[in-house]
XYZ file of C-alpha atoms in Angstrom:
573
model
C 130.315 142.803 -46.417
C 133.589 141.235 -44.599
C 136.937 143.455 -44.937
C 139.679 141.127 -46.163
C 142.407 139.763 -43.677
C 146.136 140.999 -43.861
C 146.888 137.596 -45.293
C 144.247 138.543 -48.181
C 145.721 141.599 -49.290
C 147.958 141.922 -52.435
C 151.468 141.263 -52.317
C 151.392 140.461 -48.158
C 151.564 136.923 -48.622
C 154.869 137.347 -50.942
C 156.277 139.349 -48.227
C 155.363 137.083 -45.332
C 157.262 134.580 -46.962
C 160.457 136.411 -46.961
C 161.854 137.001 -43.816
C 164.428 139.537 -45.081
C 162.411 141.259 -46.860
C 160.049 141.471 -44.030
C 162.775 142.845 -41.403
C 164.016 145.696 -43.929
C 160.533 147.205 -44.404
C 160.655 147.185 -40.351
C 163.502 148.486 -40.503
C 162.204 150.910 -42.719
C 159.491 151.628 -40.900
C 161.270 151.938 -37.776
C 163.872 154.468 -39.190
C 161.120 156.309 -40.190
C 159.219 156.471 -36.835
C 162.880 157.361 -35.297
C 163.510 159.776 -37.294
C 159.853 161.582 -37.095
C 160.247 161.316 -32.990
C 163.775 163.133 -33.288
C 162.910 166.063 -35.452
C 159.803 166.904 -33.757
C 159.089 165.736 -30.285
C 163.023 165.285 -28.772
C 163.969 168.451 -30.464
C 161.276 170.645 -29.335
C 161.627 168.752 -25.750
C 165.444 169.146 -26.037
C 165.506 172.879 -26.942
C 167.608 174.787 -24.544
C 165.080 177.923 -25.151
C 161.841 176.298 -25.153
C 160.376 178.834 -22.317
C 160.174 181.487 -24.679
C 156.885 182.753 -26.657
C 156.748 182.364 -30.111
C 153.950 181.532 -32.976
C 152.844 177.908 -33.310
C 153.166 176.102 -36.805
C 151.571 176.701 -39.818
C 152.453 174.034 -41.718
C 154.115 170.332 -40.560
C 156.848 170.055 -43.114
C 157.944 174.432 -43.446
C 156.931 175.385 -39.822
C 156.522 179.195 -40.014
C 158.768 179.285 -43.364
C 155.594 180.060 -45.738
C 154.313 182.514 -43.275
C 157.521 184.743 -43.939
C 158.061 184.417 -47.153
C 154.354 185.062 -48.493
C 154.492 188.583 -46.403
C 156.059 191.945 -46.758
C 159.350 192.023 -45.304
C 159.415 192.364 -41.308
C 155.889 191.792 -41.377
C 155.268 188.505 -40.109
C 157.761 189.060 -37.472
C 156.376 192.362 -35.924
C 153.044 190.913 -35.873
C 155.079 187.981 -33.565
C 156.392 190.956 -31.649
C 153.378 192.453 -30.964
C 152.332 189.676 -29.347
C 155.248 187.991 -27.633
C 157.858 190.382 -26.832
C 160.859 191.525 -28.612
C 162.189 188.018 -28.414
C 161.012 184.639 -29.215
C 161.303 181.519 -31.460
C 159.423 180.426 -34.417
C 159.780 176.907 -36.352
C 161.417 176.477 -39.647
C 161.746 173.283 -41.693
C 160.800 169.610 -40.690
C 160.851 170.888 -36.866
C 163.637 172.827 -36.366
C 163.496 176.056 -34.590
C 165.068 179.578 -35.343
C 165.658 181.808 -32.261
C 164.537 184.998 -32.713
C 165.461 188.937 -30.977
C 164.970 192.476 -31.732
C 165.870 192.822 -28.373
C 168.951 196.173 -28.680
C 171.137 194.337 -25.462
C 170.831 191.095 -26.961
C 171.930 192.548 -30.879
C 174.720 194.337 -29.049
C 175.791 191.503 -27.614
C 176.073 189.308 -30.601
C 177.300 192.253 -33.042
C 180.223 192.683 -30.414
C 181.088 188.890 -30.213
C 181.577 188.140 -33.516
C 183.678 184.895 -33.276
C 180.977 183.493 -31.355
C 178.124 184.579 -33.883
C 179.451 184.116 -37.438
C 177.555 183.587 -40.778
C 175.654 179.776 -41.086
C 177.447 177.996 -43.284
C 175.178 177.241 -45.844
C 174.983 181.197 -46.149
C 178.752 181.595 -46.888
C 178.704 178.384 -48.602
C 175.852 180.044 -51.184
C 177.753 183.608 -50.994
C 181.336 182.120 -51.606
C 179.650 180.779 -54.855
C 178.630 183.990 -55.698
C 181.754 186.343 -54.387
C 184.662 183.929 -53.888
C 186.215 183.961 -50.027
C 186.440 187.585 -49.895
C 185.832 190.052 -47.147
C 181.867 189.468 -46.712
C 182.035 185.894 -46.615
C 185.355 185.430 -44.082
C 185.123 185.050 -40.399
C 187.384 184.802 -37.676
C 191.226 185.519 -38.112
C 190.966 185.711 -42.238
C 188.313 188.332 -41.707
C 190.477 190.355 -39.940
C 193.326 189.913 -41.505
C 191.490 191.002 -45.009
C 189.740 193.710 -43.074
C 193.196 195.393 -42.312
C 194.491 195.131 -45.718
C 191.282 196.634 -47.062
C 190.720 199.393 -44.348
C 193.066 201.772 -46.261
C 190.521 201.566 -49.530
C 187.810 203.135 -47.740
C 189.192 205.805 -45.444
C 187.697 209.543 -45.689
C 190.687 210.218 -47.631
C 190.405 207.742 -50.037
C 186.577 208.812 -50.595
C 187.265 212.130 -50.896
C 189.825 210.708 -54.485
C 186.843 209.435 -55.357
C 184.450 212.256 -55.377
C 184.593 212.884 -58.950
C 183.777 209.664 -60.296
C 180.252 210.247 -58.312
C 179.618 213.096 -60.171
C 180.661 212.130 -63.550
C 178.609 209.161 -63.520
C 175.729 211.224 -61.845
C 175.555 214.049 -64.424
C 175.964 211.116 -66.739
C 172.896 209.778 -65.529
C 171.001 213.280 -65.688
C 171.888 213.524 -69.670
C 170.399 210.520 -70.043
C 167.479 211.007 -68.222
C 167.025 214.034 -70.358
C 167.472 212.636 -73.909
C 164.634 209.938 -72.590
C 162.150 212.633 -71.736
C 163.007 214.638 -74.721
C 163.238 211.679 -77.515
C 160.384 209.454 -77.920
C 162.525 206.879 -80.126
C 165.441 207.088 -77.412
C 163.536 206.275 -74.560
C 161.857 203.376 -76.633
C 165.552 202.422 -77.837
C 166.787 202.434 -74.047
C 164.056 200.904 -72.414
C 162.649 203.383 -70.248
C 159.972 200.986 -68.967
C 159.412 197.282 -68.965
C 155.559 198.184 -70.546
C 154.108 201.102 -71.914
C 152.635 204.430 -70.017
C 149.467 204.456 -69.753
C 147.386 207.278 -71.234
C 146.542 208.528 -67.969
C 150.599 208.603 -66.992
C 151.720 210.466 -70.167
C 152.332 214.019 -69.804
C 153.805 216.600 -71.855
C 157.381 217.309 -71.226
C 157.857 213.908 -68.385
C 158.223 210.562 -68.957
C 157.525 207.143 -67.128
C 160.851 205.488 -66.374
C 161.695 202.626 -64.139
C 164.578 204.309 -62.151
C 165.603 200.938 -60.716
C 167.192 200.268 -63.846
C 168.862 203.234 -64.811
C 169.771 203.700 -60.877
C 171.719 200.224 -61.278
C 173.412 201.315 -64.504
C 174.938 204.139 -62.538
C 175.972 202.718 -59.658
C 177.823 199.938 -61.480
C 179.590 202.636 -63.642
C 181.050 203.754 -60.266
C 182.049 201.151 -59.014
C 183.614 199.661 -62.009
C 185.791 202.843 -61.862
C 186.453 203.662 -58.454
C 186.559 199.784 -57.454
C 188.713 198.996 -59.934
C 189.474 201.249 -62.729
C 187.249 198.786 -65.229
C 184.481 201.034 -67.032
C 181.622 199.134 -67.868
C 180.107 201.919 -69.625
C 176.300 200.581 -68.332
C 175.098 203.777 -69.074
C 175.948 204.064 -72.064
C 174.677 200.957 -72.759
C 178.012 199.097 -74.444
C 178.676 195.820 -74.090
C 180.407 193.895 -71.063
C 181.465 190.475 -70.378
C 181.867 191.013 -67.028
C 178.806 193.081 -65.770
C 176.738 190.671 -68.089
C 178.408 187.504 -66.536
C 178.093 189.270 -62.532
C 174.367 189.803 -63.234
C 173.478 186.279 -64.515
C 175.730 184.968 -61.831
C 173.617 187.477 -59.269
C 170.510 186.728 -60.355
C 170.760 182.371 -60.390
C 171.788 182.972 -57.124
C 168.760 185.081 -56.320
C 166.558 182.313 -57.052
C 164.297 180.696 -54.613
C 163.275 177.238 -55.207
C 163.231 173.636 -54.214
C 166.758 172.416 -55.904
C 168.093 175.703 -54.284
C 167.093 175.053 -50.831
C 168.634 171.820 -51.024
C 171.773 172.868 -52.362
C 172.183 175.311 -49.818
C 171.225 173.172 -46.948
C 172.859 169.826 -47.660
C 176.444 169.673 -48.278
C 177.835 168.023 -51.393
C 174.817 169.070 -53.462
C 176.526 172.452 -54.516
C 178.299 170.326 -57.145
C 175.229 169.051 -58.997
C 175.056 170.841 -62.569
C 171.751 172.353 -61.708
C 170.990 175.268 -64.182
C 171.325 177.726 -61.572
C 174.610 176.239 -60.532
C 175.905 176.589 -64.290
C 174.739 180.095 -64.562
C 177.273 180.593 -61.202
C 180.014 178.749 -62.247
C 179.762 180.712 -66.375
C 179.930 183.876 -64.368
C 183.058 182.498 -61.703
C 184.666 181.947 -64.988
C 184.207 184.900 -66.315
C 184.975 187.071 -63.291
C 188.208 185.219 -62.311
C 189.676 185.854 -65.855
C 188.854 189.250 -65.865
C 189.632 189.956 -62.339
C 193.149 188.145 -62.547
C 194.314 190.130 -65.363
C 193.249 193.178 -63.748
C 195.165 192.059 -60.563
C 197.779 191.417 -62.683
C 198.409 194.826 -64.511
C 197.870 196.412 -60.488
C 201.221 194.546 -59.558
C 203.062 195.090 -62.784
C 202.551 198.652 -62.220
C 204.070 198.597 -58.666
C 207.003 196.195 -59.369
C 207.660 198.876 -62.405
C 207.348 202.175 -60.628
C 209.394 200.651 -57.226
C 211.938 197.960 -58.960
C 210.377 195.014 -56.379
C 210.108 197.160 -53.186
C 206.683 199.349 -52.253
C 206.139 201.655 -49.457
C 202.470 202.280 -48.250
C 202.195 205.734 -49.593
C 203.533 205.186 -53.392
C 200.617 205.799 -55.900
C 199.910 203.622 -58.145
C 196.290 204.526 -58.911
C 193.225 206.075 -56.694
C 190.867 203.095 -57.282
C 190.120 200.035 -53.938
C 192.030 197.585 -56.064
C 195.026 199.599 -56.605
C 194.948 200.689 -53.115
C 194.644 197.351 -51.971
C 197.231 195.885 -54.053
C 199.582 198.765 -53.117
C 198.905 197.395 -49.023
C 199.456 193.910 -50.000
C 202.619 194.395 -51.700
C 203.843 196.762 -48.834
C 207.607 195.815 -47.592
C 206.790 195.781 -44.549
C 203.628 193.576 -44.384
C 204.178 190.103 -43.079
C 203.322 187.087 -45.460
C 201.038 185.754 -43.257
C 199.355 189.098 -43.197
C 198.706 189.397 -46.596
C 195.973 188.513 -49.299
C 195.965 185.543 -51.267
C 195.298 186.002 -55.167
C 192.318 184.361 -54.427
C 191.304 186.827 -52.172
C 191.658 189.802 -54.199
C 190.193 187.938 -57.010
C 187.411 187.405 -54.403
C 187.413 190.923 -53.350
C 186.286 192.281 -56.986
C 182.655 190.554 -57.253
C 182.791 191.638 -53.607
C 183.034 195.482 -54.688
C 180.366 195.098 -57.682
C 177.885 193.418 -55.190
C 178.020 195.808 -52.362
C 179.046 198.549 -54.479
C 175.567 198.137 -56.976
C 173.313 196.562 -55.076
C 173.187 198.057 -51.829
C 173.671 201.862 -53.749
C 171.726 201.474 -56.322
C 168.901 200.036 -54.222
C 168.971 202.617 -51.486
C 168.750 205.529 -54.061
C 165.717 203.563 -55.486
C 163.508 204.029 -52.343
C 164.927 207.426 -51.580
C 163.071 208.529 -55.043
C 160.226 206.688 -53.999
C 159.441 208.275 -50.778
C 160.179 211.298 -52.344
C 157.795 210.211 -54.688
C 155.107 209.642 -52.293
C 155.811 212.859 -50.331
C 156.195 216.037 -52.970
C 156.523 218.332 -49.906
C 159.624 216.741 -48.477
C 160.657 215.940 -52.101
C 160.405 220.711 -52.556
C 161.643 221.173 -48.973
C 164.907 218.809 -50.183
C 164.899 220.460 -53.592
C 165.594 223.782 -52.339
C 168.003 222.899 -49.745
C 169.948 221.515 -52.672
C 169.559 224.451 -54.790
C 170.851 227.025 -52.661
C 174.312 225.086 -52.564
C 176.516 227.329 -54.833
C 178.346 224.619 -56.646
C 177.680 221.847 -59.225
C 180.152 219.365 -57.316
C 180.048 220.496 -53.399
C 182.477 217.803 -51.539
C 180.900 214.809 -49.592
C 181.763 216.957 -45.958
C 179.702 219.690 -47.892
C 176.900 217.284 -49.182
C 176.988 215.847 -45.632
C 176.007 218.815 -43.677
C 173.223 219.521 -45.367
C 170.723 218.572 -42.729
C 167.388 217.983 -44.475
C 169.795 216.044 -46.799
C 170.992 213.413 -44.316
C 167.456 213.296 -42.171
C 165.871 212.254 -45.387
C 168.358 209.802 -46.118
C 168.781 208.014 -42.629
C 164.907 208.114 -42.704
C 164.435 206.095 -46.576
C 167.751 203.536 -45.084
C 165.437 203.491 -41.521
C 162.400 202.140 -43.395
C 163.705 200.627 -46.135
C 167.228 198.959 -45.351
C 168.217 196.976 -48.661
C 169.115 194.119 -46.259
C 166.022 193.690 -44.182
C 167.646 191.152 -41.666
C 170.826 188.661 -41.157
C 171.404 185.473 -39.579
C 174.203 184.125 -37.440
C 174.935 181.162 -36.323
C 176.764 180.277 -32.535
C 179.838 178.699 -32.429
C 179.577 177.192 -28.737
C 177.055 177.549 -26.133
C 176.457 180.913 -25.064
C 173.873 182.547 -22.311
C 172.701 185.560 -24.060
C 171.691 188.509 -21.659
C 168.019 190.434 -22.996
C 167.525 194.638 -21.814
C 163.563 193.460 -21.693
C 162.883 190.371 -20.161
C 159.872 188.641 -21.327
C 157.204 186.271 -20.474
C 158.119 182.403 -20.817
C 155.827 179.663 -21.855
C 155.992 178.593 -18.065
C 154.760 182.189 -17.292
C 158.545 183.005 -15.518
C 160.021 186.221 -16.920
C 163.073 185.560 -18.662
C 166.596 188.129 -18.696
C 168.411 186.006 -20.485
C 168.030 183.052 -22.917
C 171.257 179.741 -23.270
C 171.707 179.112 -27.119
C 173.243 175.925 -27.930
C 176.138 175.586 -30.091
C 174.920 175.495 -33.769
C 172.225 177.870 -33.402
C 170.829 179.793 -35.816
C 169.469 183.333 -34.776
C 168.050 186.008 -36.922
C 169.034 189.511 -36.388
C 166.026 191.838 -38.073
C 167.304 194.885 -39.307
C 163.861 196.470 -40.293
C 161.715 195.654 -37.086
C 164.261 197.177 -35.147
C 164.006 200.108 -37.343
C 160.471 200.343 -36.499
C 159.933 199.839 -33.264
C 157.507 201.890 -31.244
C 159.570 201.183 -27.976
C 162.409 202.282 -29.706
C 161.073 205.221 -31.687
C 157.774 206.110 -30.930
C 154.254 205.847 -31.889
C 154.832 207.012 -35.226
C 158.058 204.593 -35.865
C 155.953 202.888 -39.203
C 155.700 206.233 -40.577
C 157.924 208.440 -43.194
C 159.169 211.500 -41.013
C 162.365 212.887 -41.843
C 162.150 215.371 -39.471
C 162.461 212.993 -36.837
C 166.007 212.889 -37.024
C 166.107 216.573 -35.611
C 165.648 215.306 -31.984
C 165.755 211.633 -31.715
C 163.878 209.645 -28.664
C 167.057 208.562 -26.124
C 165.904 205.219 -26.868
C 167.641 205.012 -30.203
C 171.095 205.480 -28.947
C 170.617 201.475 -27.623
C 170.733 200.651 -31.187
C 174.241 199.079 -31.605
C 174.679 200.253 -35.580
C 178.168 201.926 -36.975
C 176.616 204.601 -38.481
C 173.438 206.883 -37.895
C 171.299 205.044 -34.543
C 170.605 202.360 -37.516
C 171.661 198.832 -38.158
C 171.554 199.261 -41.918
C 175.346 198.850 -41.798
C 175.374 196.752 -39.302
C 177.709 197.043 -36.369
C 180.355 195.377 -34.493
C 183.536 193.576 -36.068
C 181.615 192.738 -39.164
C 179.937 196.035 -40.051
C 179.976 197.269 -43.507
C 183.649 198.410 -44.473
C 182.086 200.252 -47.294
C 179.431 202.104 -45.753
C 181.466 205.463 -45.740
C 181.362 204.352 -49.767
C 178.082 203.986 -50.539
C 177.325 207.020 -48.671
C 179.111 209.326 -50.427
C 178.007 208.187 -53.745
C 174.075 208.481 -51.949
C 174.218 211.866 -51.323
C 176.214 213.146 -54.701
C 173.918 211.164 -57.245
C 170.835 212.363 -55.441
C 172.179 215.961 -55.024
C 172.024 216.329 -58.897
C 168.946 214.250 -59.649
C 166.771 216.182 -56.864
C 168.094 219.438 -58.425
C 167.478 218.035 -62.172
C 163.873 216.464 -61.871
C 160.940 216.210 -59.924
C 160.057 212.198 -59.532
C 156.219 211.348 -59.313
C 153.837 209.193 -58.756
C 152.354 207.644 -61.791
C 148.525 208.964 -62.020
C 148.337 205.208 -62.486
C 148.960 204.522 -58.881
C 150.683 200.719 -59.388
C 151.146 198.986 -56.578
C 154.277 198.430 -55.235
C 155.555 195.467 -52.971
C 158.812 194.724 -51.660
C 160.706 191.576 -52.331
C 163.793 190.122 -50.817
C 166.177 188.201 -52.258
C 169.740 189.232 -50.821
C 168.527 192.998 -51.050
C 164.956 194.560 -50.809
C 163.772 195.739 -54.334
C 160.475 196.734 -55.701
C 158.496 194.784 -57.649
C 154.963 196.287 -59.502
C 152.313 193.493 -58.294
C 150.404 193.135 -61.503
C 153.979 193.264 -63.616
C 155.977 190.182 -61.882
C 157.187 188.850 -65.035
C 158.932 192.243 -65.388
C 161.167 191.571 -62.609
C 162.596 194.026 -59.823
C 161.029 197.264 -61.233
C 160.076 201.512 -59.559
C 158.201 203.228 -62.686
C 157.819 207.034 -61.883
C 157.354 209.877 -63.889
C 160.453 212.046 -64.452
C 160.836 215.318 -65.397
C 163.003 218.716 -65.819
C 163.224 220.746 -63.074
C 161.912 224.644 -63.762
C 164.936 226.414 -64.599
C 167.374 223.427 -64.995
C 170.170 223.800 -62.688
């Protein structure tokens, strides 16, 4: 049997016969071929880092995307490390490449030259949708000129005004707790759990609750207060408009998908009335009416109590937003050195992102590992007992040792932001402490990124490097934190040998913040309960999407989720 000629085949003919039509399927076909040689050949030929080691593709369209996202968190790239060095590349979509360094030198480097590594812009574009232009989403000369009007908000002495709020919202948070384990049709009427205990996780006197929620309730409480003098009442479960209009907001932009990838990666595409990008723009509603009248009633206050003029020390309230409105309206800031309304409109879904999610998620896995470790969880219980008062200050809280190892230890292995990305903004020869191996089998000390480069900085391998902290880095040890190895003083973090705050011009200007309100709400819920394992053992994976939360693996559908069993303390303190 003969195979038909060209000239035989369906619909050739017709297209023979029209020359134009012929030349724009070549043309077609010859874009295509261009286009195909470009994003993989030329590029990988043209990379100005091409030496270094690094995984090979898994896939021709997502590179190593699907590799990263299917694992735990820092996973797929210490397995990388293991077996190219601290630094290498790895391939991303439709051939691109994403450099890659847990080198310390190199992170130092890049922390400390902040106008040359900034955020990618389809990150800020995706975060500005989220939190307006405020301080986590500005770069260069606007970054620091918001930083400088917002420095005074978070100072040890603003903290220390702050205090209370902790504790009121913490010992809120213990009642609570209480009634649940006490009242059957309470804990059923606050949702304890996402799904029932199972009969092998009900006890007597304890009760399985998912802490993540009740966690999140408390820490947006605080900041509602202390951020802006706006109680949501969370805990007490009430109504809001705008902590139900921040968390749909917070979660559409959480969500990973096709239509999302594209409208974070293509410009113009943000404007397409996707549902996630209605959910945003509902909630940017929401949040700049509320935010603007509470701006508002800030200045009307000041102009009241000084008749139009405002020095830096007048008091018009103790919360950021007052304190920040009370710098911006200072006599004797310039107008170019001042916040737009914009800005501080920005700077609200600013405080209840940072000020929930990153809190609220840290204290999660602190009662986890406790969870998993009841001797550290009684060693910590009776350092916190012997403290003689019900509200000891932060500076007390603080020098608790066994306290603070335990908590640089959970934010060591379990950093709500797992990584970051930057991208350069000119060519830049970036020096590495540990050379490694090229391709061409040269050792490499330093590695030229082009302008436009994306990097990824990874908080968590850092955090568990044996190089860096010894054989037993993967492991929970509080103790270690009693004599550190020298090698962790190369980590290039504001606070505690750790990069959970980052470092540099753009660390974390509330880290001081979130601290404080760490150590008081676990100081009385270590003292109140004991938090336990369910005899159920779920299992319990970590996801990422803008912060690392817990998830139960056979209970997706219920969302970010840590069930343990709660309950009194012996002798309630």
């Amino acid at each position: 049997m003969s195979l038909p000629t060209l000239a035989a085949l369906p619909l050739v003919p017709a297209v023979l016969a029209h020359p134009t039509l012929l030349r724009a399927i070549g043309g077609v076909i010859g874009l295509f071929v261009v286009t195909l040689l470009y994003l993989y050949p030329y590029r990988a030929w043209a990379l100005t880092y091409k030496a270094l080691p690094g995984p090979n593709p898994t896939h021709w369209f997502w590179g190593n995307f699907k590799d990263i996202v299917n694992a735990d968190p820092s996973e797929a790239h210490m397995k990388w490390i293991e077996t190219n060095g601290p630094t290498l590349r790895y391939h991303l979509f439709l051939g691109s490449h994403r450099f890659f360094t847990a080198d310390p030198v190199a992170v130092g480097f890049m922390l400390n030259h902040g106008d040359d590594f900034v955020k990618p812009a389809p990150a800020r574009r995706q975060m500005a949708d989220l939190l307006g232009d405020g301080v986590l989403t500005a770069e260069g000369d606007v970054h620091r000129r918001q930083r400088r009007v917002l420095n005074p908000s978070f100072s040890p002495a603003a903290i220390r005004e702050m205090q209370p709020i902790f504790y009121d919202k913490a010992y809120e948070l213990r009642d609570k707790l209480a009634a649940m384990i006490e009242d059957d049709a309470f804990a059923r009427a606050v949702g304890a759990a996402p799904t029932p205990a199972a009969d092998i996780d009900t006890l007597p006197g304890a009760r399985k609750v998912n802490v993540t929620k009740f966690l999140a309730q408390a820490t947006i409480d605080v900041i509602g207060i202390a951020g802006f003098n706006y109680d949501f009442a969370a805990l007490a479960q009430k109504d809001s408009e705008l902590a139900d209009a921040f968390h749909k907001m917070l979660q559409a932009g959480q969500e990973v998908s096709l239509e999302v990838l594209i409208q974070a990666f293509v410009p113009g595409t943000r404007w397409i009335p996707t549902k996630s990008m209605r959910a945003i723009w509902a909630g940017q509603e929401v949040s700049r009416r509320i935010g603007k009248r509470l701006i508002d009633e800030k200045k009307r206050a000041v102009l009241a109590a000084n008749a139009g003029e405002l020095e830096k020390g007048t008091d018009i309230g103790k919360d950021l937003l007052s304190i920040v409105v009370r710098a911006n309206m200072a006599a004797d800031l310039r107008p170019d050195q001042k916040l737009t309304d914009d800005e501080m409109l920005a700077q609200i879904t600013t405080f209840m992102f940072a000020g929930n999610e990153t809190s609220g998620t840290a204290l999660t896995w602190i009662l986890y590992c406790l969870s998993q470790h009841p001797d550290v969880q009684t060693r910590l219980r009776a350092e916190l007992a012997a403290v003689p008062t019900d509200r000891p200050s932060n500076e007390e809280l603080s020098a608790l040792p066994y306290l603070e190892h335990v908590i640089r230890e959970v934010l060591r292995l379990y950093a709500p932001a797992p990584g970051t990305v930057r991208c350069t903004t000119r060519e830049i020869v970036l020096p590495l402490g540990t050379p490694v191996k090229g391709r061409d089998g040269k050792m490499l000390d330093s590695v030229t990124l082009p302008k436009g480069q994306t990097v990824f900085i990874p908080i968590l391998c850092m955090h568990q490097l044996e190089s860096i902290w010894g054989e037993d880095a993967a492991e929970f040890n509080p103790d270690r934190w009693a004599k550190l190895p020298a090698e962790t003083a190369q980590i290039p973090g504001v606070w505690g040998n750790l990069l959970t705050f980052l470092g540099g011009s753009h660390n974390c200007i509330g880290y001081r913040f979130a601290l404080a309100e760490i150590r008081a709400i676990l100081f009385v819920l270590v003292r109140n309960f004991t938090f336990d394992e369910l005899a159920s053992k779920p299992q319990i994976e970590r996801k990422t999407a803008v912060v690392m939360r817990p998830r139960v693996v056979t209970e997706k559908e219920c969302g970010p989720q840590m069930p343990l069993l709660v309950r009194p303390v012996a002798g309630d303190n």
